[in-house]
PDB file of C-alpha atoms in Angstrom:
ATOM      1  CA  MET A   1      -5.389  17.916  48.746  1.00 38.00           C
ATOM      2  CA  THR A   2      -4.844  14.447  47.373  1.00 45.00           C
ATOM      3  CA  HIS A   3      -2.655  13.990  44.332  1.00 55.00           C
ATOM      4  CA  HIS A   4      -4.723  11.726  42.127  1.00 83.00           C
ATOM      5  CA  ALA A   5      -5.227  12.351  38.417  1.00 94.00           C
ATOM      6  CA  VAL A   6      -8.447  12.768  36.436  1.00 96.00           C
ATOM      7  CA  LEU A   7      -9.248  11.627  32.916  1.00 97.00           C
ATOM      8  CA  GLY A   8     -10.594  14.431  30.723  1.00 98.00           C
ATOM      9  CA  ILE A   9     -12.556  13.839  27.499  1.00 98.00           C
ATOM     10  CA  ASP A  10     -13.307  16.698  25.092  1.00 96.00           C
ATOM     11  CA  ILE A  11     -15.936  15.901  22.453  1.00 95.00           C
ATOM     12  CA  GLY A  12     -16.697  18.278  19.608  1.00 87.00           C
ATOM     13  CA  GLY A  13     -17.980  18.215  16.075  1.00 83.00           C
ATOM     14  CA  THR A  14     -14.454  18.394  14.641  1.00 83.00           C
ATOM     15  CA  LYS A  15     -12.336  16.398  17.085  1.00 90.00           C
ATOM     16  CA  ILE A  16     -12.428  14.140  20.128  1.00 96.00           C
ATOM     17  CA  ALA A  17      -9.543  14.346  22.606  1.00 97.00           C
ATOM     18  CA  ALA A  18      -8.706  12.602  25.854  1.00 98.00           C
ATOM     19  CA  GLY A  19      -5.989  13.138  28.427  1.00 98.00           C
ATOM     20  CA  THR A  20      -4.971  12.533  32.015  1.00 97.00           C
ATOM     21  CA  ILE A  21      -4.642  15.703  34.103  1.00 97.00           C
ATOM     22  CA  ASP A  22      -3.244  16.271  37.598  1.00 94.00           C
ATOM     23  CA  PRO A  23      -4.731  18.750  40.145  1.00 92.00           C
ATOM     24  CA  ASN A  24      -2.304  21.473  39.025  1.00 91.00           C
ATOM     25  CA  GLY A  25      -3.581  21.309  35.459  1.00 93.00           C
ATOM     26  CA  ARG A  26      -0.503  19.429  34.227  1.00 94.00           C
ATOM     27  CA  VAL A  27      -1.183  17.197  31.209  1.00 96.00           C
ATOM     28  CA  LEU A  28       0.159  13.692  31.858  1.00 97.00           C
ATOM     29  CA  SER A  29      -1.103  12.170  28.592  1.00 97.00           C
ATOM     30  CA  TYR A  30      -2.986  13.511  25.582  1.00 97.00           C
ATOM     31  CA  ILE A  31      -4.531  11.932  22.460  1.00 97.00           C
ATOM     32  CA  ARG A  32      -6.618  13.648  19.780  1.00 97.00           C
ATOM     33  CA  GLU A  33      -8.461  12.267  16.746  1.00 97.00           C
ATOM     34  CA  PRO A  34     -10.918  13.720  14.183  1.00 94.00           C
ATOM     35  CA  THR A  35     -14.550  13.105  15.082  1.00 94.00           C
ATOM     36  CA  PRO A  36     -15.805  10.272  12.834  1.00 94.00           C
ATOM     37  CA  GLY A  37     -18.813  11.435  10.879  1.00 87.00           C
ATOM     38  CA  HIS A  38     -19.972   8.040   9.648  1.00 91.00           C
ATOM     39  CA  LEU A  39     -20.504   6.078  12.891  1.00 95.00           C
ATOM     40  CA  ASP A  40     -23.771   5.296  14.622  1.00 96.00           C
ATOM     41  CA  ALA A  41     -24.363   6.083  18.303  1.00 97.00           C
ATOM     42  CA  GLU A  42     -22.880   2.884  19.736  1.00 98.00           C
ATOM     43  CA  ASP A  43     -19.834   2.836  17.467  1.00 98.00           C
ATOM     44  CA  LEU A  44     -19.103   6.481  18.252  1.00 98.00           C
ATOM     45  CA  LEU A  45     -19.293   5.660  21.966  1.00 98.00           C
ATOM     46  CA  ASP A  46     -16.866   2.775  21.448  1.00 98.00           C
ATOM     47  CA  PHE A  47     -14.494   5.097  19.553  1.00 98.00           C
ATOM     48  CA  THR A  48     -14.613   7.655  22.391  1.00 98.00           C
ATOM     49  CA  VAL A  49     -14.056   5.066  25.113  1.00 98.00           C
ATOM     50  CA  ALA A  50     -11.135   3.513  23.203  1.00 98.00           C
ATOM     51  CA  LEU A  51      -9.512   6.953  22.919  1.00 98.00           C
ATOM     52  CA  ALA A  52      -9.959   7.495  26.650  1.00 98.00           C
ATOM     53  CA  GLU A  53      -8.495   4.067  27.427  1.00 98.00           C
ATOM     54  CA  ARG A  54      -5.416   4.939  25.362  1.00 97.00           C
ATOM     55  CA  ALA A  55      -4.965   8.175  27.309  1.00 97.00           C
ATOM     56  CA  ARG A  56      -5.385   6.316  30.593  1.00 97.00           C
ATOM     57  CA  SER A  57      -2.810   3.692  29.615  1.00 96.00           C
ATOM     58  CA  GLU A  58      -0.224   6.347  28.726  1.00 96.00           C
ATOM     59  CA  SER A  59      -0.318   8.011  32.158  1.00 94.00           C
ATOM     60  CA  ASP A  60       1.891   6.903  35.061  1.00 91.00           C
ATOM     61  CA  ILE A  61      -0.834   7.974  37.522  1.00 93.00           C
ATOM     62  CA  PRO A  62      -4.132   6.084  37.158  1.00 92.00           C
ATOM     63  CA  PRO A  63      -7.140   8.439  37.044  1.00 95.00           C
ATOM     64  CA  SER A  64      -9.731   8.225  39.806  1.00 95.00           C
ATOM     65  CA  ALA A  65     -12.616   9.809  37.849  1.00 97.00           C
ATOM     66  CA  VAL A  66     -13.499  11.146  34.409  1.00 98.00           C
ATOM     67  CA  GLY A  67     -14.719  14.575  33.343  1.00 98.00           C
ATOM     68  CA  ILE A  68     -16.441  14.964  29.973  1.00 98.00           C
ATOM     69  CA  GLY A  69     -16.974  18.111  27.942  1.00 97.00           C
ATOM     70  CA  CYS A  70     -19.458  17.648  25.085  1.00 95.00           C
ATOM     71  CA  GLY A  71     -21.347  19.900  22.714  1.00 87.00           C
ATOM     72  CA  GLY A  72     -24.959  20.618  23.623  1.00 82.00           C
ATOM     73  CA  PRO A  73     -27.748  20.985  24.171  1.00 84.00           C
ATOM     74  CA  MET A  74     -28.003  18.474  26.997  1.00 91.00           C
ATOM     75  CA  VAL A  75     -29.977  17.485  30.051  1.00 93.00           C
ATOM     76  CA  PHE A  76     -27.825  18.682  32.953  1.00 91.00           C
ATOM     77  CA  PRO A  77     -26.448  17.287  35.236  1.00 91.00           C
ATOM     78  CA  GLU A  78     -27.721  13.890  34.069  1.00 95.00           C
ATOM     79  CA  GLY A  79     -25.461  14.090  31.021  1.00 95.00           C
ATOM     80  CA  ILE A  80     -28.004  13.142  28.365  1.00 96.00           C
ATOM     81  CA  VAL A  81     -26.706  14.804  25.202  1.00 96.00           C
ATOM     82  CA  SER A  82     -28.087  15.857  21.808  1.00 93.00           C
ATOM     83  CA  PRO A  83     -25.119  17.685  20.226  1.00 91.00           C
ATOM     84  CA  LEU A  84     -26.012  19.872  17.261  1.00 81.00           C
ATOM     85  CA  HIS A  85     -22.787  18.880  15.489  1.00 82.00           C
ATOM     86  CA  ILE A  86     -22.999  15.140  16.297  1.00 92.00           C
ATOM     87  CA  PRO A  87     -26.315  13.875  14.907  1.00 92.00           C
ATOM     88  CA  ALA A  88     -25.549  10.260  15.876  1.00 95.00           C
ATOM     89  CA  TRP A  89     -26.164  11.135  19.529  1.00 97.00           C
ATOM     90  CA  GLN A  90     -29.698  12.304  20.206  1.00 96.00           C
ATOM     91  CA  SER A  91     -30.979  12.028  23.792  1.00 97.00           C
ATOM     92  CA  PHE A  92     -27.954   9.818  24.363  1.00 98.00           C
ATOM     93  CA  PRO A  93     -27.044   9.005  28.026  1.00 98.00           C
ATOM     94  CA  LEU A  94     -23.363   9.765  27.478  1.00 98.00           C
ATOM     95  CA  ARG A  95     -22.312  10.357  31.091  1.00 98.00           C
ATOM     96  CA  ALA A  96     -23.754   7.063  32.335  1.00 98.00           C
ATOM     97  CA  ARG A  97     -22.453   5.058  29.383  1.00 98.00           C
ATOM     98  CA  VAL A  98     -18.882   6.413  29.648  1.00 98.00           C
ATOM     99  CA  ALA A  99     -18.861   5.860  33.418  1.00 98.00           C
ATOM    100  CA  GLN A 100     -19.974   2.263  32.921  1.00 98.00           C
ATOM    101  CA  ALA A 101     -17.473   1.566  30.146  1.00 98.00           C
ATOM    102  CA  LEU A 102     -14.484   3.032  31.999  1.00 98.00           C
ATOM    103  CA  GLY A 103     -15.466   1.947  35.519  1.00 97.00           C
ATOM    104  CA  LEU A 104     -15.031   5.511  36.777  1.00 97.00           C
ATOM    105  CA  THR A 105     -17.268   8.133  38.370  1.00 96.00           C
ATOM    106  CA  ALA A 106     -18.125  10.623  35.609  1.00 97.00           C
ATOM    107  CA  VAL A 107     -19.081  14.305  35.456  1.00 96.00           C
ATOM    108  CA  LEU A 108     -20.353  15.782  32.179  1.00 97.00           C
ATOM    109  CA  ASP A 109     -20.948  19.384  31.098  1.00 96.00           C
ATOM    110  CA  ASN A 110     -20.931  21.503  27.964  1.00 94.00           C
ATOM    111  CA  ASP A 111     -17.540  21.482  26.216  1.00 93.00           C
ATOM    112  CA  ALA A 112     -17.351  25.276  26.025  1.00 93.00           C
ATOM    113  CA  LYS A 113     -18.113  25.550  29.754  1.00 95.00           C
ATOM    114  CA  ALA A 114     -15.314  23.061  30.394  1.00 95.00           C
ATOM    115  CA  PHE A 115     -12.958  25.146  28.230  1.00 95.00           C
ATOM    116  CA  ALA A 116     -13.870  28.265  30.215  1.00 96.00           C
ATOM    117  CA  LEU A 117     -13.255  26.520  33.523  1.00 96.00           C
ATOM    118  CA  GLY A 118      -9.874  25.200  32.397  1.00 95.00           C
ATOM    119  CA  GLU A 119      -8.713  28.658  31.290  1.00 96.00           C
ATOM    120  CA  ALA A 120     -10.067  30.241  34.490  1.00 96.00           C
ATOM    121  CA  LEU A 121      -8.262  27.782  36.742  1.00 93.00           C
ATOM    122  CA  PHE A 122      -5.022  27.183  34.875  1.00 93.00           C
ATOM    123  CA  GLY A 123      -4.783  29.498  31.851  1.00 95.00           C
ATOM    124  CA  ALA A 124      -5.475  33.014  30.579  1.00 96.00           C
ATOM    125  CA  GLY A 125      -8.398  33.493  32.961  1.00 96.00           C
ATOM    126  CA  LYS A 126      -6.472  33.020  36.216  1.00 94.00           C
ATOM    127  CA  GLY A 127      -7.297  35.830  38.624  1.00 95.00           C
ATOM    128  CA  ALA A 128     -10.435  37.023  36.813  1.00 97.00           C
ATOM    129  CA  ARG A 129     -13.445  37.667  39.038  1.00 96.00           C
ATOM    130  CA  CYS A 130     -16.050  37.211  36.298  1.00 98.00           C
ATOM    131  CA  MET A 131     -14.831  35.642  33.058  1.00 98.00           C
ATOM    132  CA  LEU A 132     -16.474  34.651  29.794  1.00 98.00           C
ATOM    133  CA  GLY A 133     -14.633  31.896  27.951  1.00 97.00           C
ATOM    134  CA  MET A 134     -15.454  31.634  24.241  1.00 97.00           C
ATOM    135  CA  VAL A 135     -14.619  28.814  21.832  1.00 93.00           C
ATOM    136  CA  VAL A 136     -14.711  30.079  18.242  1.00 93.00           C
ATOM    137  CA  SER A 137     -14.365  26.961  16.145  1.00 87.00           C
ATOM    138  CA  THR A 138     -16.860  24.744  14.267  1.00 83.00           C
ATOM    139  CA  GLY A 139     -19.500  26.666  16.230  1.00 88.00           C
ATOM    140  CA  VAL A 140     -19.267  29.372  18.874  1.00 93.00           C
ATOM    141  CA  GLY A 141     -19.687  28.253  22.474  1.00 92.00           C
ATOM    142  CA  GLY A 142     -19.063  29.813  25.831  1.00 95.00           C
ATOM    143  CA  GLY A 143     -18.941  29.426  29.577  1.00 96.00           C
ATOM    144  CA  ILE A 144     -19.110  31.847  32.496  1.00 98.00           C
ATOM    145  CA  VAL A 145     -16.830  31.489  35.510  1.00 97.00           C
ATOM    146  CA  ALA A 146     -17.623  33.778  38.447  1.00 95.00           C
ATOM    147  CA  ASN A 147     -15.499  33.814  41.594  1.00 91.00           C
ATOM    148  CA  GLY A 148     -13.678  30.696  40.455  1.00 88.00           C
ATOM    149  CA  ARG A 149     -16.747  28.554  39.778  1.00 91.00           C
ATOM    150  CA  LEU A 150     -18.815  27.764  36.707  1.00 95.00           C
ATOM    151  CA  PHE A 151     -22.197  29.464  36.431  1.00 95.00           C
ATOM    152  CA  ASP A 152     -24.751  26.886  35.265  1.00 93.00           C
ATOM    153  CA  GLY A 153     -27.958  28.897  34.857  1.00 93.00           C
ATOM    154  CA  ALA A 154     -31.436  27.473  35.380  1.00 92.00           C
ATOM    155  CA  SER A 155     -30.954  24.315  33.282  1.00 89.00           C
ATOM    156  CA  GLY A 156     -27.166  24.018  33.101  1.00 88.00           C
ATOM    157  CA  ASN A 157     -26.962  25.670  29.681  1.00 87.00           C
ATOM    158  CA  ALA A 158     -25.660  29.125  30.632  1.00 92.00           C
ATOM    159  CA  GLY A 159     -23.001  30.529  28.322  1.00 93.00           C
ATOM    160  CA  HIS A 160     -24.485  29.866  24.863  1.00 91.00           C
ATOM    161  CA  VAL A 161     -22.993  33.111  23.590  1.00 96.00           C
ATOM    162  CA  GLY A 162     -22.918  31.757  20.032  1.00 95.00           C
ATOM    163  CA  HIS A 163     -26.682  32.225  19.887  1.00 94.00           C
ATOM    164  CA  MET A 164     -26.746  35.834  21.006  1.00 96.00           C
ATOM    165  CA  ILE A 165     -28.399  37.918  18.283  1.00 95.00           C
ATOM    166  CA  VAL A 166     -25.841  40.323  16.806  1.00 96.00           C
ATOM    167  CA  ALA A 167     -27.768  41.439  13.687  1.00 93.00           C
ATOM    168  CA  THR A 168     -31.434  42.232  13.116  1.00 89.00           C
ATOM    169  CA  ARG A 169     -31.158  40.690   9.661  1.00 86.00           C
ATOM    170  CA  GLY A 170     -28.878  37.945   8.523  1.00 85.00           C
ATOM    171  CA  PRO A 171     -28.530  34.262   7.697  1.00 90.00           C
ATOM    172  CA  ARG A 172     -30.605  31.721   9.569  1.00 91.00           C
ATOM    173  CA  CYS A 173     -28.665  29.800  12.197  1.00 91.00           C
ATOM    174  CA  TYR A 174     -28.959  26.027  12.570  1.00 85.00           C
ATOM    175  CA  CYS A 175     -30.671  26.723  15.915  1.00 86.00           C
ATOM    176  CA  GLY A 176     -33.507  28.374  13.971  1.00 89.00           C
ATOM    177  CA  GLY A 177     -32.647  31.962  14.924  1.00 92.00           C
ATOM    178  CA  ILE A 178     -31.794  34.865  12.625  1.00 94.00           C
ATOM    179  CA  GLY A 179     -28.573  36.845  13.044  1.00 94.00           C
ATOM    180  CA  CYS A 180     -26.865  34.644  15.659  1.00 96.00           C
ATOM    181  CA  LEU A 181     -23.184  35.221  16.387  1.00 97.00           C
ATOM    182  CA  THR A 182     -22.458  31.690  15.161  1.00 95.00           C
ATOM    183  CA  VAL A 183     -23.488  32.415  11.561  1.00 96.00           C
ATOM    184  CA  TYR A 184     -20.893  35.206  11.371  1.00 97.00           C
ATOM    185  CA  ALA A 185     -17.942  34.053  13.483  1.00 96.00           C
ATOM    186  CA  SER A 186     -17.843  30.243  13.503  1.00 94.00           C
ATOM    187  CA  GLY A 187     -15.896  28.137  11.026  1.00 92.00           C
ATOM    188  CA  THR A 188     -19.135  26.800   9.564  1.00 92.00           C
ATOM    189  CA  GLY A 189     -20.544  30.326   9.390  1.00 95.00           C
ATOM    190  CA  LEU A 190     -17.481  31.672   7.578  1.00 95.00           C
ATOM    191  CA  GLN A 191     -17.655  28.709   5.206  1.00 95.00           C
ATOM    192  CA  ALA A 192     -21.344  29.259   4.410  1.00 94.00           C
ATOM    193  CA  ARG A 193     -20.990  33.008   3.914  1.00 95.00           C
ATOM    194  CA  ALA A 194     -17.937  32.564   1.676  1.00 96.00           C
ATOM    195  CA  ARG A 195     -19.764  30.040  -0.508  1.00 95.00           C
ATOM    196  CA  ALA A 196     -22.785  32.346  -0.751  1.00 94.00           C
ATOM    197  CA  ALA A 197     -20.579  35.273  -1.828  1.00 95.00           C
ATOM    198  CA  LEU A 198     -18.780  33.212  -4.438  1.00 96.00           C
ATOM    199  CA  LYS A 199     -22.107  32.100  -5.926  1.00 93.00           C
ATOM    200  CA  THR A 200     -22.836  35.744  -6.722  1.00 94.00           C
ATOM    201  CA  GLY A 201     -19.620  35.950  -8.751  1.00 94.00           C
ATOM    202  CA  ALA A 202     -17.381  37.652  -6.191  1.00 93.00           C
ATOM    203  CA  SER A 203     -13.716  37.863  -7.160  1.00 93.00           C
ATOM    204  CA  SER A 204     -11.536  36.055  -4.642  1.00 96.00           C
ATOM    205  CA  LEU A 205      -8.645  33.677  -4.130  1.00 94.00           C
ATOM    206  CA  LEU A 206     -11.280  31.392  -2.630  1.00 96.00           C
ATOM    207  CA  ASN A 207     -12.561  30.665  -6.155  1.00 95.00           C
ATOM    208  CA  ASP A 208      -9.493  28.466  -6.627  1.00 94.00           C
ATOM    209  CA  ILE A 209     -10.566  26.148  -3.789  1.00 94.00           C
ATOM    210  CA  PRO A 210     -13.030  23.303  -4.481  1.00 92.00           C
ATOM    211  CA  ARG A 211     -16.287  24.136  -2.714  1.00 87.00           C
ATOM    212  CA  GLU A 212     -16.113  21.012  -0.529  1.00 85.00           C
ATOM    213  CA  GLU A 213     -12.668  22.133   0.710  1.00 89.00           C
ATOM    214  CA  LEU A 214     -13.698  25.727   1.405  1.00 93.00           C
ATOM    215  CA  THR A 215     -13.495  25.879   5.209  1.00 91.00           C
ATOM    216  CA  GLY A 216     -13.273  28.598   7.822  1.00 91.00           C
ATOM    217  CA  ARG A 217      -9.540  27.939   7.999  1.00 90.00           C
ATOM    218  CA  ALA A 218      -9.276  28.523   4.230  1.00 94.00           C
ATOM    219  CA  VAL A 219     -11.049  31.863   4.640  1.00 95.00           C
ATOM    220  CA  ALA A 220      -8.594  32.883   7.376  1.00 93.00           C
ATOM    221  CA  GLU A 221      -5.622  31.845   5.242  1.00 94.00           C
ATOM    222  CA  ALA A 222      -6.935  33.830   2.273  1.00 96.00           C
ATOM    223  CA  ALA A 223      -7.414  36.853   4.531  1.00 95.00           C
ATOM    224  CA  ALA A 224      -3.810  36.544   5.691  1.00 94.00           C
ATOM    225  CA  ALA A 225      -2.815  36.609   2.009  1.00 95.00           C
ATOM    226  CA  GLY A 226      -4.693  39.887   1.561  1.00 96.00           C
ATOM    227  CA  ASP A 227      -7.795  38.612  -0.232  1.00 97.00           C
ATOM    228  CA  ALA A 228     -10.471  41.331  -0.109  1.00 97.00           C
ATOM    229  CA  LEU A 229     -13.486  39.020   0.286  1.00 97.00           C
ATOM    230  CA  ALA A 230     -11.821  36.940   2.991  1.00 96.00           C
ATOM    231  CA  LEU A 231     -10.729  40.084   4.858  1.00 97.00           C
ATOM    232  CA  LYS A 232     -14.318  41.365   4.731  1.00 97.00           C
ATOM    233  CA  LEU A 233     -15.667  38.089   6.129  1.00 97.00           C
ATOM    234  CA  MET A 234     -13.084  38.075   8.947  1.00 97.00           C
ATOM    235  CA  ARG A 235     -13.885  41.692   9.772  1.00 97.00           C
ATOM    236  CA  HIS A 236     -17.591  40.891   9.966  1.00 97.00           C
ATOM    237  CA  ALA A 237     -16.786  37.932  12.238  1.00 97.00           C
ATOM    238  CA  ALA A 238     -14.692  40.167  14.511  1.00 97.00           C
ATOM    239  CA  HIS A 239     -17.391  42.836  14.696  1.00 97.00           C
ATOM    240  CA  ALA A 240     -20.034  40.227  15.531  1.00 97.00           C
ATOM    241  CA  LEU A 241     -17.835  38.881  18.331  1.00 98.00           C
ATOM    242  CA  ALA A 242     -17.329  42.411  19.672  1.00 98.00           C
ATOM    243  CA  ARG A 243     -21.080  43.068  19.773  1.00 97.00           C
ATOM    244  CA  ALA A 244     -21.679  39.832  21.661  1.00 98.00           C
ATOM    245  CA  ILE A 245     -18.845  40.571  24.104  1.00 98.00           C
ATOM    246  CA  ALA A 246     -20.138  44.112  24.737  1.00 97.00           C
ATOM    247  CA  GLY A 247     -23.612  42.784  25.495  1.00 97.00           C
ATOM    248  CA  ALA A 248     -22.269  40.075  27.781  1.00 97.00           C
ATOM    249  CA  ALA A 249     -20.003  42.565  29.576  1.00 97.00           C
ATOM    250  CA  ASN A 250     -22.912  44.919  30.191  1.00 96.00           C
ATOM    251  CA  LEU A 251     -25.093  42.106  31.507  1.00 96.00           C
ATOM    252  CA  LEU A 252     -22.561  40.177  33.597  1.00 97.00           C
ATOM    253  CA  ASP A 253     -20.030  42.849  34.642  1.00 97.00           C
ATOM    254  CA  LEU A 254     -17.187  40.867  33.092  1.00 97.00           C
ATOM    255  CA  ASP A 255     -13.586  41.749  33.808  1.00 97.00           C
ATOM    256  CA  ARG A 256     -12.100  39.309  31.301  1.00 98.00           C
ATOM    257  CA  VAL A 257     -12.940  37.419  28.119  1.00 98.00           C
ATOM    258  CA  VAL A 258     -10.753  34.527  26.956  1.00 97.00           C
ATOM    259  CA  ILE A 259     -11.124  33.385  23.348  1.00 96.00           C
ATOM    260  CA  GLY A 260      -9.875  30.071  21.985  1.00 93.00           C
ATOM    261  CA  GLY A 261     -10.664  27.649  19.183  1.00 88.00           C
ATOM    262  CA  GLY A 262      -9.533  27.211  15.601  1.00 84.00           C
ATOM    263  CA  VAL A 263     -10.926  30.481  14.202  1.00 84.00           C
ATOM    264  CA  ALA A 264      -9.407  32.415  17.124  1.00 83.00           C
ATOM    265  CA  GLN A 265      -5.955  31.257  15.995  1.00 84.00           C
ATOM    266  CA  SER A 266      -6.177  33.838  13.199  1.00 87.00           C
ATOM    267  CA  GLY A 267      -4.412  36.271  15.544  1.00 88.00           C
ATOM    268  CA  GLU A 268      -4.500  39.982  14.725  1.00 91.00           C
ATOM    269  CA  LEU A 269      -6.659  39.372  11.657  1.00 91.00           C
ATOM    270  CA  LEU A 270      -9.442  38.712  14.156  1.00 94.00           C
ATOM    271  CA  PHE A 271      -8.361  40.485  17.335  1.00 95.00           C
ATOM    272  CA  GLU A 272      -7.453  43.909  15.912  1.00 96.00           C
ATOM    273  CA  PRO A 273     -10.887  44.649  14.379  1.00 96.00           C
ATOM    274  CA  LEU A 274     -12.536  42.968  17.374  1.00 97.00           C
ATOM    275  CA  GLN A 275     -10.826  45.331  19.830  1.00 96.00           C
ATOM    276  CA  HIS A 276     -11.639  48.343  17.656  1.00 96.00           C
ATOM    277  CA  GLU A 277     -15.321  47.443  17.444  1.00 97.00           C
ATOM    278  CA  LEU A 278     -15.468  46.585  21.151  1.00 97.00           C
ATOM    279  CA  ARG A 279     -14.259  50.087  22.036  1.00 95.00           C
ATOM    280  CA  ARG A 280     -17.195  51.441  20.007  1.00 95.00           C
ATOM    281  CA  ARG A 281     -19.793  49.092  21.486  1.00 95.00           C
ATOM    282  CA  ALA A 282     -18.887  48.831  25.190  1.00 95.00           C
ATOM    283  CA  CYS A 283     -19.940  52.260  26.427  1.00 94.00           C
ATOM    284  CA  LEU A 284     -20.606  51.796  30.142  1.00 94.00           C
ATOM    285  CA  SER A 285     -17.719  52.611  32.463  1.00 92.00           C
ATOM    286  CA  PHE A 286     -17.354  49.052  33.782  1.00 93.00           C
ATOM    287  CA  SER A 287     -17.810  47.294  30.429  1.00 94.00           C
ATOM    288  CA  ARG A 288     -15.211  49.520  28.749  1.00 92.00           C
ATOM    289  CA  ASP A 289     -12.625  47.948  31.040  1.00 91.00           C
ATOM    290  CA  VAL A 290     -13.206  44.338  29.976  1.00 96.00           C
ATOM    291  CA  GLU A 291      -9.953  42.657  28.966  1.00 97.00           C
ATOM    292  CA  VAL A 292      -9.884  40.280  25.984  1.00 97.00           C
ATOM    293  CA  ARG A 293      -7.152  37.637  25.885  1.00 96.00           C
ATOM    294  CA  SER A 294      -6.245  34.689  23.690  1.00 94.00           C
ATOM    295  CA  ALA A 295      -6.552  31.290  25.350  1.00 95.00           C
ATOM    296  CA  ALA A 296      -3.346  30.015  26.927  1.00 95.00           C
ATOM    297  CA  LEU A 297      -3.874  26.248  27.139  1.00 94.00           C
ATOM    298  CA  GLY A 298      -3.827  25.563  23.408  1.00 90.00           C
ATOM    299  CA  GLN A 299      -5.378  22.431  21.957  1.00 88.00           C
ATOM    300  CA  GLU A 300      -5.299  20.742  25.370  1.00 93.00           C
ATOM    301  CA  ALA A 301      -7.667  23.299  26.941  1.00 92.00           C
ATOM    302  CA  GLY A 302     -10.737  21.107  26.464  1.00 92.00           C
ATOM    303  CA  VAL A 303      -9.378  18.062  28.283  1.00 96.00           C
ATOM    304  CA  VAL A 304      -7.870  20.221  31.044  1.00 96.00           C
ATOM    305  CA  GLY A 305     -11.253  21.887  31.528  1.00 95.00           C
ATOM    306  CA  ALA A 306     -13.094  18.568  31.420  1.00 97.00           C
ATOM    307  CA  ALA A 307     -10.857  17.306  34.223  1.00 96.00           C
ATOM    308  CA  GLY A 308     -11.482  20.590  36.017  1.00 94.00           C
ATOM    309  CA  LEU A 309     -15.187  19.691  36.182  1.00 95.00           C
ATOM    310  CA  VAL A 310     -14.248  16.830  38.509  1.00 95.00           C
ATOM    311  CA  TYR A 311     -11.750  18.846  40.532  1.00 90.00           C
ATOM    312  CA  GLN A 312     -14.299  21.640  41.013  1.00 86.00           C
ATOM    313  CA  GLN A 313     -16.857  19.177  42.394  1.00 82.00           C
ATOM    314  CA  SER A 314     -14.283  17.725  44.781  1.00 73.00           C
ATOM    315  CA  ALA A 315     -12.990  21.191  45.801  1.00 61.00           C
ATOM    316  CA  GLU A 316      -9.479  20.198  44.729  1.00 52.00           C
ATOM    317  CA  VAL A 317      -8.826  23.260  42.579  1.00 50.00           C
ATOM    318  CA  PRO A 318      -7.458  26.651  43.615  1.00 47.00           C
ATOM    319  CA  THR A 319     -10.035  29.086  44.984  1.00 43.00           C
ATOM    320  CA  LEU A 320     -10.259  32.668  43.726  1.00 39.00           C
ATOM    321  CA  SER A 321      -8.055  33.919  46.531  1.00 36.00           C
ATOM    322  CA  ALA A 322      -5.375  31.425  45.552  1.00 38.00           C
ATOM    323  CA  VAL A 323      -5.244  32.378  41.878  1.00 39.00           C
ATOM    324  CA  HIS A 324      -4.797  36.151  42.278  1.00 36.00           C
TER     325      HIS A 324
END
């Protein structure tokens, strides 16, 4: 194994982060900024490249390649992206443009798949034989890592667990579906459902928050303070997650699920009802044994996983036998 570093870029609807990562998953530099919502396609590319250049300059080891995790959908592996939460980029050749701007070979995949790979290789998923990584944040994304390698599916889009149907009736998702996990468990879903409840005159601490400031985080904070409406919304989010996990465990024979992202930082407010509902929903002998863990890599998970995309291609990451 060589000991070069890789630049990782994590691009989401809420934040863009970049860092330099060594083959052991050690973070050598890390920079994070809110995703600008007002820029056009070219200016947003320039912003992303400038962030990556700052991360590269702060590392003692120059990176030899760049891995990029970005929201989808996308054309894979070409890296042409149309992120649902970044309307400025539609059919945008992000992989090629970043590679050109940085002068580095680039690999691009879905940001949630990159998160899953990072946790499988270096975090809470180490040692799992078949793992689902879930990012519960602005949206709900996921990635599947089996025997130490990402599962891509037919078009590279495997792992879109946020669009599993968890209710036969429910709000319409931005994907066009009805009853998707995302509309119940994501930050934007919690926000929308809270606003809808308050419009009906529901009594809640959330009434004291200006509607434009009513976020998923605000719902979680109100739940922690004991607010009945917020607790109900968090419970519904947890139950929706449990239904999706039970279905995925039955289908994929999962032995572990790792959950990260901003909403997942709610701790027992989310995980206690999730575990309770999962015990009700996962009825097959093998799916009852699925283990659910919180992510271990924190806010740096996305850039670590993005770098892992490069290391996986170059076979410079631990194999399954090495991580047990």
